[in-house]
Coordinates of C-alpha atoms in Angstrom, one line a residue:
M1 CA 0.0 0.0 0.0
A2 CA 1.2 3.5 -0.8
V3 CA 1.3 5.4 2.4
S4 CA 0.5 9.1 2.2
T5 CA 3.4 11.4 3.2
S6 CA 1.9 14.8 2.9
T7 CA -1.1 16.8 4.1
P8 CA -3.3 18.2 1.3
S9 CA -3.9 21.9 1.7
A10 CA -7.6 21.4 2.1
C11 CA -7.1 18.9 5.0
V12 CA -5.9 19.1 8.6
S13 CA -3.5 16.7 10.1
L14 CA -4.7 14.3 12.8
T15 CA -2.6 16.1 15.4
Q16 CA -4.2 19.4 14.4
A17 CA -7.7 17.9 14.5
V18 CA -7.2 16.4 18.0
L19 CA -5.3 19.3 19.7
D20 CA -6.6 22.3 17.9
K21 CA -10.1 21.2 16.7
P22 CA -9.9 23.8 13.9
Q23 CA -12.9 25.7 12.6
G24 CA -14.4 23.9 9.6
L25 CA -13.4 20.4 10.7
N26 CA -16.0 17.9 9.7
N27 CA -18.1 17.4 12.8
S28 CA -19.0 13.8 11.8
I29 CA -15.5 12.5 12.6
A30 CA -15.3 11.5 16.3
L31 CA -12.2 12.7 18.2
P32 CA -10.8 11.4 21.5
G33 CA -12.8 12.8 24.4
Y34 CA -9.8 12.6 26.8
D35 CA -6.6 14.5 27.2
R36 CA -3.9 12.3 25.6
R37 CA -1.2 14.2 27.3
R38 CA -2.3 12.6 30.6
L39 CA -2.1 9.0 29.3
T40 CA 0.6 6.7 30.6
A41 CA 1.7 3.4 29.2
G42 CA 0.3 0.1 30.5
I43 CA 0.5 -2.2 27.4
V44 CA 3.3 -3.0 25.0
H45 CA 1.9 -4.4 21.7
F46 CA 3.9 -6.4 19.2
G47 CA 2.6 -6.4 15.6
V48 CA 0.9 -3.1 15.0
G49 CA -1.2 -3.7 11.9
G50 CA -4.6 -3.0 10.7
F51 CA -6.3 -5.6 12.9
H52 CA -4.8 -4.4 16.2
R53 CA -5.7 -0.8 15.4
A54 CA -9.3 -1.7 14.5
H55 CA -9.7 -4.0 17.5
Q56 CA -7.7 -3.9 20.7
A57 CA -6.7 -0.2 20.2
M58 CA -10.3 0.7 19.4
Y59 CA -11.6 -1.0 22.6
L60 CA -9.1 0.8 24.7
D61 CA -10.0 4.1 23.0
Q62 CA -13.6 3.5 23.9
L63 CA -12.7 2.8 27.5
M64 CA -10.6 5.9 27.7
N65 CA -13.5 7.9 26.3
Q66 CA -15.5 6.7 29.4
G67 CA -12.9 8.2 31.7
E68 CA -11.2 4.8 32.3
A69 CA -7.9 3.2 31.6
H70 CA -5.8 6.3 31.3
D71 CA -2.8 4.4 32.7
W72 CA -3.2 1.7 30.0
G73 CA -1.8 3.6 27.0
I74 CA -0.4 1.4 24.2
V75 CA 3.3 1.4 23.2
G76 CA 3.6 -0.3 19.8
V77 CA 6.6 -2.4 18.9
G78 CA 7.7 -3.4 15.4
A79 CA 10.2 -6.3 15.4
M80 CA 10.3 -7.0 11.7
P81 CA 12.2 -4.9 9.1
G82 CA 8.9 -4.2 7.3
D83 CA 7.5 -2.6 10.4
R84 CA 9.5 0.6 9.9
R85 CA 6.9 2.0 7.5
M86 CA 4.2 1.8 10.2
Q87 CA 6.5 3.3 12.8
E88 CA 7.3 6.3 10.6
A89 CA 3.7 6.8 9.6
L90 CA 2.4 6.8 13.1
A91 CA 5.3 8.8 14.6
A92 CA 4.6 11.6 12.1
Q93 CA 1.1 12.0 13.4
D94 CA 1.6 11.6 17.2
Y95 CA 0.6 7.9 17.0
L96 CA -3.0 8.9 16.1
F97 CA -4.9 7.2 13.3
T98 CA -8.3 7.1 11.9
L99 CA -10.7 4.1 12.0
M100 CA -13.3 4.1 9.2
V101 CA -16.1 1.7 9.8
K102 CA -17.8 0.8 6.5
H103 CA -21.4 -0.2 6.6
S104 CA -23.1 -2.3 3.8
D105 CA -25.4 0.6 2.9
G106 CA -22.5 2.9 2.1
R107 CA -22.4 4.8 5.4
I108 CA -19.0 5.4 7.0
D109 CA -18.4 6.1 10.6
A110 CA -15.0 7.7 11.2
R111 CA -13.2 8.2 14.5
V112 CA -9.7 9.1 15.5
I113 CA -8.1 6.6 17.9
G114 CA -5.8 8.0 20.5
S115 CA -5.0 5.0 22.7
M116 CA -1.5 4.5 21.2
I117 CA 1.1 6.8 22.7
D118 CA 4.4 5.5 21.4
Y119 CA 5.9 3.1 18.8
L120 CA 9.4 1.6 19.1
F121 CA 11.2 0.0 16.1
A122 CA 13.2 -2.8 17.7
P123 CA 15.8 -3.3 15.0
D124 CA 17.0 0.2 15.6
D125 CA 17.3 -0.1 19.4
P126 CA 16.4 -3.4 21.0
E127 CA 17.7 -2.2 24.3
A128 CA 15.1 0.6 24.3
V129 CA 12.3 -2.0 23.8
I130 CA 13.7 -4.3 26.5
E131 CA 13.9 -1.4 29.0
R132 CA 10.4 -0.2 28.2
L133 CA 9.2 -3.7 28.8
C134 CA 10.9 -3.6 32.2
D135 CA 8.9 -0.6 33.3
P136 CA 6.7 -1.8 36.2
A137 CA 3.8 0.2 34.7
I138 CA 3.8 -2.3 31.8
R139 CA 1.4 -5.0 32.9
I140 CA 0.3 -6.5 29.6
V141 CA 2.3 -7.5 26.5
S142 CA -0.1 -8.2 23.7
L143 CA 0.6 -9.9 20.4
T144 CA -0.8 -9.8 16.8
V145 CA 2.2 -11.3 15.1
T146 CA 0.2 -13.5 12.6
E147 CA -0.2 -17.3 12.7
G148 CA 3.3 -17.7 11.3
G149 CA 4.9 -15.5 14.0
Y150 CA 4.9 -18.1 16.7
N151 CA 7.8 -20.1 15.2
F152 CA 6.3 -23.6 15.7
H153 CA 6.2 -26.7 13.5
Q154 CA 2.8 -27.1 11.8
I155 CA 2.5 -30.8 12.7
T156 CA 4.6 -31.3 15.9
G157 CA 3.8 -27.9 17.4
D158 CA 7.4 -27.8 18.7
Y159 CA 9.3 -24.5 18.9
D160 CA 11.9 -24.2 16.1
V161 CA 15.1 -23.5 18.0
D162 CA 17.0 -23.9 14.7
A163 CA 15.4 -20.8 13.0
P164 CA 18.3 -18.4 12.2
A165 CA 16.8 -15.5 14.2
V166 CA 16.3 -17.8 17.2
V167 CA 19.8 -19.1 17.0
H168 CA 21.0 -15.5 17.0
D169 CA 18.9 -14.7 20.1
L170 CA 20.0 -17.7 22.1
A171 CA 23.6 -16.7 21.4
N172 CA 23.0 -13.0 22.1
P173 CA 20.2 -12.9 24.7
T174 CA 20.8 -9.2 25.5
R175 CA 20.8 -8.1 21.8
P176 CA 17.7 -10.1 20.5
Q177 CA 16.0 -9.8 17.2
T178 CA 12.8 -11.7 17.7
T179 CA 9.7 -11.0 19.8
F180 CA 10.5 -14.0 21.9
G181 CA 14.1 -12.8 22.6
L182 CA 12.9 -9.3 23.5
V183 CA 10.1 -10.3 25.8
I184 CA 12.2 -13.0 27.6
E185 CA 15.2 -10.7 28.2
A186 CA 12.7 -8.3 29.7
L187 CA 11.3 -11.0 31.9
V188 CA 14.8 -12.0 33.0
R189 CA 15.5 -8.4 34.1
R190 CA 12.2 -7.9 35.8
R191 CA 12.8 -11.1 37.8
Q192 CA 16.3 -9.9 38.7
R193 CA 14.9 -6.5 39.8
G194 CA 12.0 -7.9 41.8
I195 CA 9.3 -6.6 39.4
A196 CA 6.3 -8.7 38.9
P197 CA 6.0 -10.3 35.4
F198 CA 3.5 -8.9 32.9
T199 CA 0.7 -10.9 31.3
I200 CA 1.3 -12.0 27.8
M201 CA -1.9 -11.7 25.8
S202 CA -2.1 -13.3 22.4
C203 CA -4.7 -11.9 20.0
D204 CA -3.9 -14.0 17.0
N205 CA -6.1 -16.3 15.0
I206 CA -4.7 -19.5 16.5
Q207 CA -6.7 -22.1 18.4
G208 CA -5.6 -21.8 22.1
N209 CA -3.5 -18.8 21.2
G210 CA -2.5 -18.2 24.8
D211 CA -1.6 -21.8 25.3
V212 CA 0.5 -21.7 22.1
A213 CA 2.2 -18.5 23.3
R214 CA 3.0 -20.1 26.6
R215 CA 4.6 -23.2 25.0
M216 CA 6.7 -21.1 22.6
F217 CA 7.9 -18.6 25.2
V218 CA 8.7 -21.3 27.7
A219 CA 10.5 -23.3 25.0
H220 CA 12.7 -20.3 24.2
A221 CA 13.4 -19.8 27.9
Q222 CA 14.2 -23.5 28.3
A223 CA 16.7 -23.2 25.5
L224 CA 18.4 -20.4 27.4
D225 CA 18.3 -22.6 30.6
A226 CA 20.2 -25.3 28.7
Q227 CA 22.9 -22.7 28.0
S228 CA 23.0 -21.4 31.5
S229 CA 23.5 -25.0 32.8
A230 CA 26.8 -24.9 31.0
G231 CA 27.6 -21.6 32.7
S232 CA 27.1 -19.3 29.8
N233 CA 24.2 -17.3 31.3
A234 CA 23.6 -18.0 34.9
K235 CA 20.9 -15.3 35.2
A236 CA 18.6 -17.3 33.0
S237 CA 18.8 -20.4 35.2
E238 CA 15.4 -22.1 35.7
L239 CA 13.8 -19.3 33.6
G240 CA 11.5 -21.8 31.8
P241 CA 9.7 -23.1 34.9
W242 CA 9.4 -19.6 36.3
I243 CA 7.7 -18.3 33.1
A244 CA 5.4 -21.4 33.0
S245 CA 4.3 -20.9 36.6
D246 CA 4.4 -17.1 37.1
V247 CA 3.5 -15.6 33.7
S248 CA -0.2 -15.5 32.7
F249 CA -1.2 -16.3 29.1
P250 CA -4.9 -15.9 28.7
N251 CA -6.6 -17.4 25.6
S252 CA -8.7 -15.1 23.5
M253 CA -11.0 -15.1 20.4
V254 CA -10.9 -12.0 18.2
D255 CA -13.1 -11.1 15.3
R256 CA -13.3 -8.2 12.9
I257 CA -12.7 -8.1 9.1
T258 CA -10.0 -5.5 8.5
P259 CA -8.9 -5.3 4.8
V260 CA -5.6 -3.8 3.7
T261 CA -5.7 0.0 3.6
T262 CA -5.6 1.3 0.0
P263 CA -4.7 4.7 -1.5
E264 CA -8.4 5.1 -2.2
D265 CA -9.2 4.8 1.5
I266 CA -6.7 7.6 2.2
A267 CA -8.3 9.8 -0.5
L268 CA -11.8 9.0 0.8
L269 CA -10.9 10.1 4.3
E270 CA -9.5 13.4 2.9
S271 CA -12.4 14.2 0.7
S272 CA -15.2 13.1 3.0
F273 CA -13.9 14.2 6.4
G274 CA -11.2 16.7 5.6
V275 CA -8.5 14.9 7.6
A276 CA -5.1 13.7 6.3
D277 CA -3.9 10.3 7.7
R278 CA -0.9 8.6 6.4
W279 CA -2.2 5.1 7.3
P280 CA -5.9 4.9 8.3
V281 CA -7.7 1.7 9.0
T282 CA -10.9 0.4 7.5
C283 CA -13.1 -2.3 8.9
E284 CA -16.6 -3.8 9.1
P285 CA -19.2 -2.8 11.7
F286 CA -19.0 -6.2 13.5
T287 CA -16.5 -6.7 16.2
Q288 CA -16.1 -9.4 18.9
W289 CA -13.5 -10.1 21.6
V290 CA -13.9 -13.1 23.9
L291 CA -11.1 -13.1 26.5
E292 CA -10.3 -15.5 29.4
D293 CA -10.2 -13.5 32.6
H294 CA -6.9 -15.1 33.6
F295 CA -4.7 -12.2 34.5
D296 CA -2.6 -12.6 37.6
S297 CA -3.0 -9.7 40.0
T298 CA 0.3 -7.9 40.9
G299 CA -1.2 -6.2 43.9
S300 CA -2.7 -2.7 44.2
R301 CA 0.6 -1.0 43.9
G302 CA 3.7 -1.8 42.0
E303 CA 7.3 -0.6 42.4
G304 CA 7.5 3.1 43.0
G305 CA 3.8 3.4 43.7
V306 CA 2.8 2.6 40.1
H307 CA -0.8 1.6 39.9
A308 CA -0.9 -2.0 38.9
E309 CA -4.4 -3.4 38.3
R310 CA -4.2 -6.7 36.5
R311 CA -6.1 -5.5 33.3
P312 CA -8.3 -2.7 32.0
A313 CA -12.0 -2.9 32.6
F314 CA -12.6 -4.4 29.2
E315 CA -16.0 -5.6 30.1
K316 CA -17.3 -2.0 30.2
V317 CA -16.8 -1.8 26.4
G318 CA -18.3 -5.1 25.3
V319 CA -15.4 -7.5 25.7
Q320 CA -16.7 -10.9 26.9
L321 CA -14.7 -12.0 29.9
V322 CA -15.0 -15.8 30.3
D323 CA -13.4 -18.7 32.1
D324 CA -12.9 -20.8 28.9
V325 CA -12.7 -19.4 25.4
V326 CA -12.4 -22.7 23.5
P327 CA -16.0 -23.1 22.4
Y328 CA -16.1 -19.5 21.1
E329 CA -12.8 -19.7 19.3
L330 CA -13.7 -23.0 17.6
M331 CA -16.9 -21.4 16.4
K332 CA -15.0 -18.6 14.9
L333 CA -12.0 -20.4 13.5
R334 CA -14.0 -23.2 11.9
L335 CA -16.9 -21.1 10.7
L336 CA -15.5 -17.7 9.8
N337 CA -11.8 -18.3 9.2
A338 CA -12.2 -21.6 7.4
S339 CA -15.1 -20.2 5.4
H340 CA -12.8 -17.5 4.2
Q341 CA -10.5 -20.2 2.8
A342 CA -13.5 -22.0 1.3
L343 CA -14.5 -19.0 -0.7
T344 CA -11.1 -17.5 -1.6
Y345 CA -9.4 -20.1 -3.9
F346 CA -12.5 -21.2 -5.8
G347 CA -13.5 -17.5 -6.0
Y348 CA -10.2 -16.3 -7.4
L349 CA -10.0 -19.2 -9.9
T350 CA -13.6 -18.4 -11.0
G351 CA -12.5 -14.8 -11.8
F352 CA -13.7 -12.9 -8.7
R353 CA -11.2 -10.6 -6.9
Y354 CA -13.2 -9.5 -3.9
A355 CA -14.9 -11.4 -1.1
H356 CA -18.2 -9.5 -1.5
E357 CA -18.4 -10.5 -5.2
V358 CA -18.1 -14.2 -4.2
C359 CA -20.8 -13.9 -1.5
Q360 CA -23.3 -12.3 -3.8
D361 CA -23.2 -15.4 -6.0
P362 CA -25.9 -18.0 -5.0
L363 CA -23.6 -20.9 -5.9
F364 CA -20.9 -19.8 -3.5
I365 CA -23.4 -18.9 -0.8
D366 CA -24.8 -22.5 -1.0
F367 CA -21.3 -23.9 -0.9
L368 CA -20.3 -21.9 2.2
L369 CA -23.4 -22.7 4.1
A370 CA -23.1 -26.4 3.2
Y371 CA -19.5 -26.5 4.5
M372 CA -20.5 -24.7 7.7
E373 CA -23.6 -26.9 8.3
R374 CA -22.4 -30.4 7.1
E375 CA -18.7 -30.4 8.1
A376 CA -17.8 -27.6 10.5
T377 CA -20.8 -27.5 12.8
P378 CA -20.6 -31.2 13.9
T379 CA -17.1 -30.5 15.3
L380 CA -18.3 -27.7 17.6
S381 CA -19.2 -28.0 21.2
P382 CA -22.5 -26.7 22.5
L383 CA -22.3 -22.9 23.1
P384 CA -25.1 -21.7 25.4
G385 CA -26.6 -18.5 24.4
V386 CA -25.3 -18.6 20.8
D387 CA -27.6 -19.1 17.9
L388 CA -25.3 -20.9 15.4
A389 CA -27.8 -20.6 12.6
A390 CA -28.0 -16.9 13.0
Y391 CA -24.2 -16.6 13.3
K392 CA -23.8 -18.4 10.0
R393 CA -26.2 -16.1 8.2
T394 CA -24.4 -13.1 9.7
L395 CA -21.1 -14.4 8.3
I396 CA -22.5 -14.4 4.8
E397 CA -23.9 -10.9 5.3
R398 CA -20.5 -9.7 6.6
F399 CA -18.6 -11.3 3.7
A400 CA -21.0 -9.7 1.2
N401 CA -20.5 -6.2 2.5
P402 CA -19.6 -4.3 -0.8
N403 CA -17.9 -1.4 1.0
I404 CA -15.3 -3.5 2.8
R405 CA -13.8 -4.7 -0.5
D406 CA -11.7 -7.4 1.2
T407 CA -9.5 -8.8 -1.5
L408 CA -9.3 -12.5 -2.3
A409 CA -5.5 -12.0 -2.7
R410 CA -5.4 -11.1 1.0
L411 CA -7.4 -14.1 2.0
C412 CA -5.3 -16.4 -0.2
A413 CA -2.1 -15.2 1.5
E414 CA -0.1 -17.3 4.0
S415 CA -2.3 -20.4 3.5
S416 CA 0.3 -22.7 4.9
D417 CA -0.2 -21.0 8.2
R418 CA -4.0 -21.0 8.0
I419 CA -5.3 -24.2 6.5
P420 CA -3.4 -26.5 8.9
K421 CA -4.9 -24.6 11.9
W422 CA -8.4 -23.8 10.7
L423 CA -9.5 -26.6 8.3
V424 CA -7.3 -29.7 8.9
P425 CA -8.7 -30.1 12.5
V426 CA -12.2 -30.2 11.0
V427 CA -11.1 -32.9 8.7
R428 CA -9.6 -35.0 11.4
Q429 CA -12.6 -34.7 13.7
Q430 CA -15.0 -35.6 10.9
L431 CA -12.9 -38.6 9.9
A432 CA -12.8 -39.8 13.5
T433 CA -16.6 -39.7 13.7
E434 CA -17.3 -41.0 10.2
G435 CA -18.5 -37.6 9.1
D436 CA -18.5 -36.1 5.6
V437 CA -15.2 -34.6 4.5
R438 CA -15.9 -33.9 0.8
L439 CA -16.2 -30.2 1.1
C440 CA -13.1 -29.9 3.2
A441 CA -11.3 -32.0 0.6
A442 CA -12.6 -29.6 -2.1
I443 CA -11.3 -26.6 -0.3
I444 CA -7.8 -28.0 0.1
A445 CA -7.8 -29.1 -3.6
S446 CA -8.8 -25.6 -4.6
W447 CA -5.7 -24.3 -2.6
A448 CA -3.5 -26.9 -4.4
R449 CA -4.8 -25.6 -7.8
Y450 CA -4.3 -22.0 -6.8
A451 CA -0.8 -22.7 -5.7
E452 CA 0.2 -23.6 -9.2
G453 CA 0.5 -19.9 -9.7
V454 CA -1.5 -19.6 -13.0
D455 CA -5.2 -19.0 -13.3
E456 CA -7.7 -20.4 -15.8
Q457 CA -6.9 -17.7 -18.3
G458 CA -3.2 -18.4 -18.1
E459 CA -2.5 -15.2 -16.1
T460 CA 0.2 -15.4 -13.3
I461 CA -1.1 -15.7 -9.7
T462 CA 1.2 -14.1 -7.2
V463 CA 1.3 -16.7 -4.4
V464 CA 2.0 -15.0 -1.1
D465 CA 3.2 -17.6 1.4
R466 CA 6.3 -18.4 3.4
L467 CA 6.4 -21.7 1.6
S468 CA 5.4 -20.3 -1.8
E469 CA 8.5 -21.5 -3.8
R470 CA 8.3 -25.0 -2.6
L471 CA 4.5 -25.3 -2.8
T472 CA 4.3 -23.9 -6.3
R473 CA 7.0 -26.3 -7.5
I474 CA 5.1 -29.2 -6.0
A475 CA 1.7 -28.0 -7.3
L476 CA 3.0 -27.9 -10.8
T477 CA 3.7 -31.6 -10.7
Q478 CA 0.2 -32.6 -9.6
K479 CA -1.3 -33.2 -13.1
S480 CA 0.9 -36.3 -13.3
H481 CA 1.1 -36.9 -9.6
P482 CA -2.4 -35.9 -8.2
L483 CA -1.5 -36.3 -4.5
A484 CA 1.8 -34.5 -4.6
F485 CA 0.5 -31.4 -2.8
L486 CA -1.5 -33.4 -0.2
E487 CA 1.6 -35.5 0.6
Q488 CA 3.2 -32.5 2.4
Q489 CA 3.1 -34.0 5.8
D490 CA 4.2 -30.8 7.6
L491 CA 0.9 -29.3 6.4
F492 CA -1.5 -32.3 6.2
G493 CA 0.0 -35.1 8.2
D494 CA -1.1 -38.5 6.8
L495 CA -4.3 -37.3 4.9
A496 CA -2.9 -38.5 1.6
A497 CA -2.9 -42.0 3.0
V498 CA -6.5 -41.8 4.1
P499 CA -8.5 -43.3 1.1
R500 CA -11.8 -41.6 1.8
F501 CA -10.2 -38.2 2.0
A502 CA -7.6 -38.6 -0.8
E503 CA -10.2 -39.9 -3.2
A504 CA -12.5 -36.9 -2.6
Y505 CA -9.6 -34.5 -3.0
S506 CA -8.4 -36.1 -6.2
V507 CA -11.8 -36.0 -7.8
V508 CA -12.1 -32.2 -7.2
L509 CA -8.5 -31.5 -8.2
N510 CA -9.0 -33.4 -11.5
D511 CA -12.3 -31.5 -12.1
L512 CA -10.5 -28.2 -11.5
H513 CA -8.0 -29.0 -14.1
Q514 CA -10.5 -30.4 -16.6
L515 CA -13.6 -28.3 -16.1
G516 CA -12.6 -25.1 -14.2
A517 CA -13.6 -23.8 -10.8
R518 CA -17.2 -22.9 -11.4
V519 CA -18.3 -26.1 -13.1
T520 CA -16.3 -28.1 -10.4
L521 CA -18.3 -26.3 -7.7
E522 CA -21.6 -26.9 -9.5
R523 CA -20.8 -30.7 -9.8
L524 CA -19.7 -30.8 -6.2
M525 CA -22.9 -29.2 -4.8
V526 CA -25.0 -31.7 -6.8
S527 CA -23.0 -34.6 -5.4
V528 CA -23.4 -33.5 -1.7
S529 CA -27.1 -32.4 -1.9

């Protein structure tokens, strides 16, 4: 996305809008109703992207507008080289940004979010990040580092200690490059200084995201422990067990469709609201956050008299605080997230380029509802108070919102981090209970066809995936070896050796090659009806 770097003469900057409230400013844009100069940091967030800004930062902004949580300001951290652009864009506008909520009827609600008060770019100064994390006022470290950011093997779930950046961090624990290294070095120092540990709160689309985060951070710490036992780093001794017992990792389920910001979004904000924003965020009206209330209290006062409540009063702004998030996250991952994968490859191959185009086509609506009803829903636990039928209808309505313009290219990206977590568990549970798997098989076959990197008109598909080179090379062999893609055990385990699944997969893959995506889908829907 091309980030705007200047303020048009007819517009005011976000800083001007918030501090000066100049005459002529469009009154329909909502501004922070609190004095941002009085905010202090309570949260450090890794992975500041569109979703975090449309979700967690938005909830905190709402809470601050109620006169609450003024000691819970967010300090963003970018640990990846590509995060520099976000840091520069936000720093230039006092870490303010605009959230544009796009309704299906064309209406747009715009509000300036003020809950972020700083942003540190770790590659420039990892020590500054570590010391900020050591501040006793920081009580939560939150994460939206994407599914691939947890550095674990897709099948075994083990932490990859051989990843180059991890190898570097283990050898240089005080000069880390990764989120894991930065956070753990801060925990080491807090422990040494007698400062209570912060809660690590994952907000990524991973089943059991808090549990996964716990395993990965503990594994990194245990690798440091192994070094300390040889005398190389005595201060890290028994760090792993301490993190496992003393650091809280609540699970959460998060939900809001947040497409990539486009130059058109920047121009729309300027023309409709008179405000210049280098990197605004757009999103749908729907938002949900279900969070386990597992935050260890650090007492009423921290070191130096710093106020130290365990968490903001999230429940006052609609966050659902629960004891067990699993039923909610399974509902979301297997219905919403997996349905995105169901529509995206078939849709792209058919010729669509946006999710709303796909979900205005009756054939695709029938396909998505059939997947949700026949294969996903049987794997879900009872969820008291939730109308699943209504939830499924709402999903189709959300996907069909023409003003969100969520690209299929975005939904097709990083499939190797998504399909194994969102769809393969549905397959395994259905196989274990003798349930139908034909629609799941079709979805994976459509990914395999998409991964060939050429569409039905012979045009190149840009496959965005950490495994793209390998997967495209393998996919290009599948006309002569139909199970080549499915045989990737790090993604699918032994599914290629399960006849019932492999046969259903092969039929759809062959139809995709011979008949094209739309006819394949038509034949599939006849066969399962």
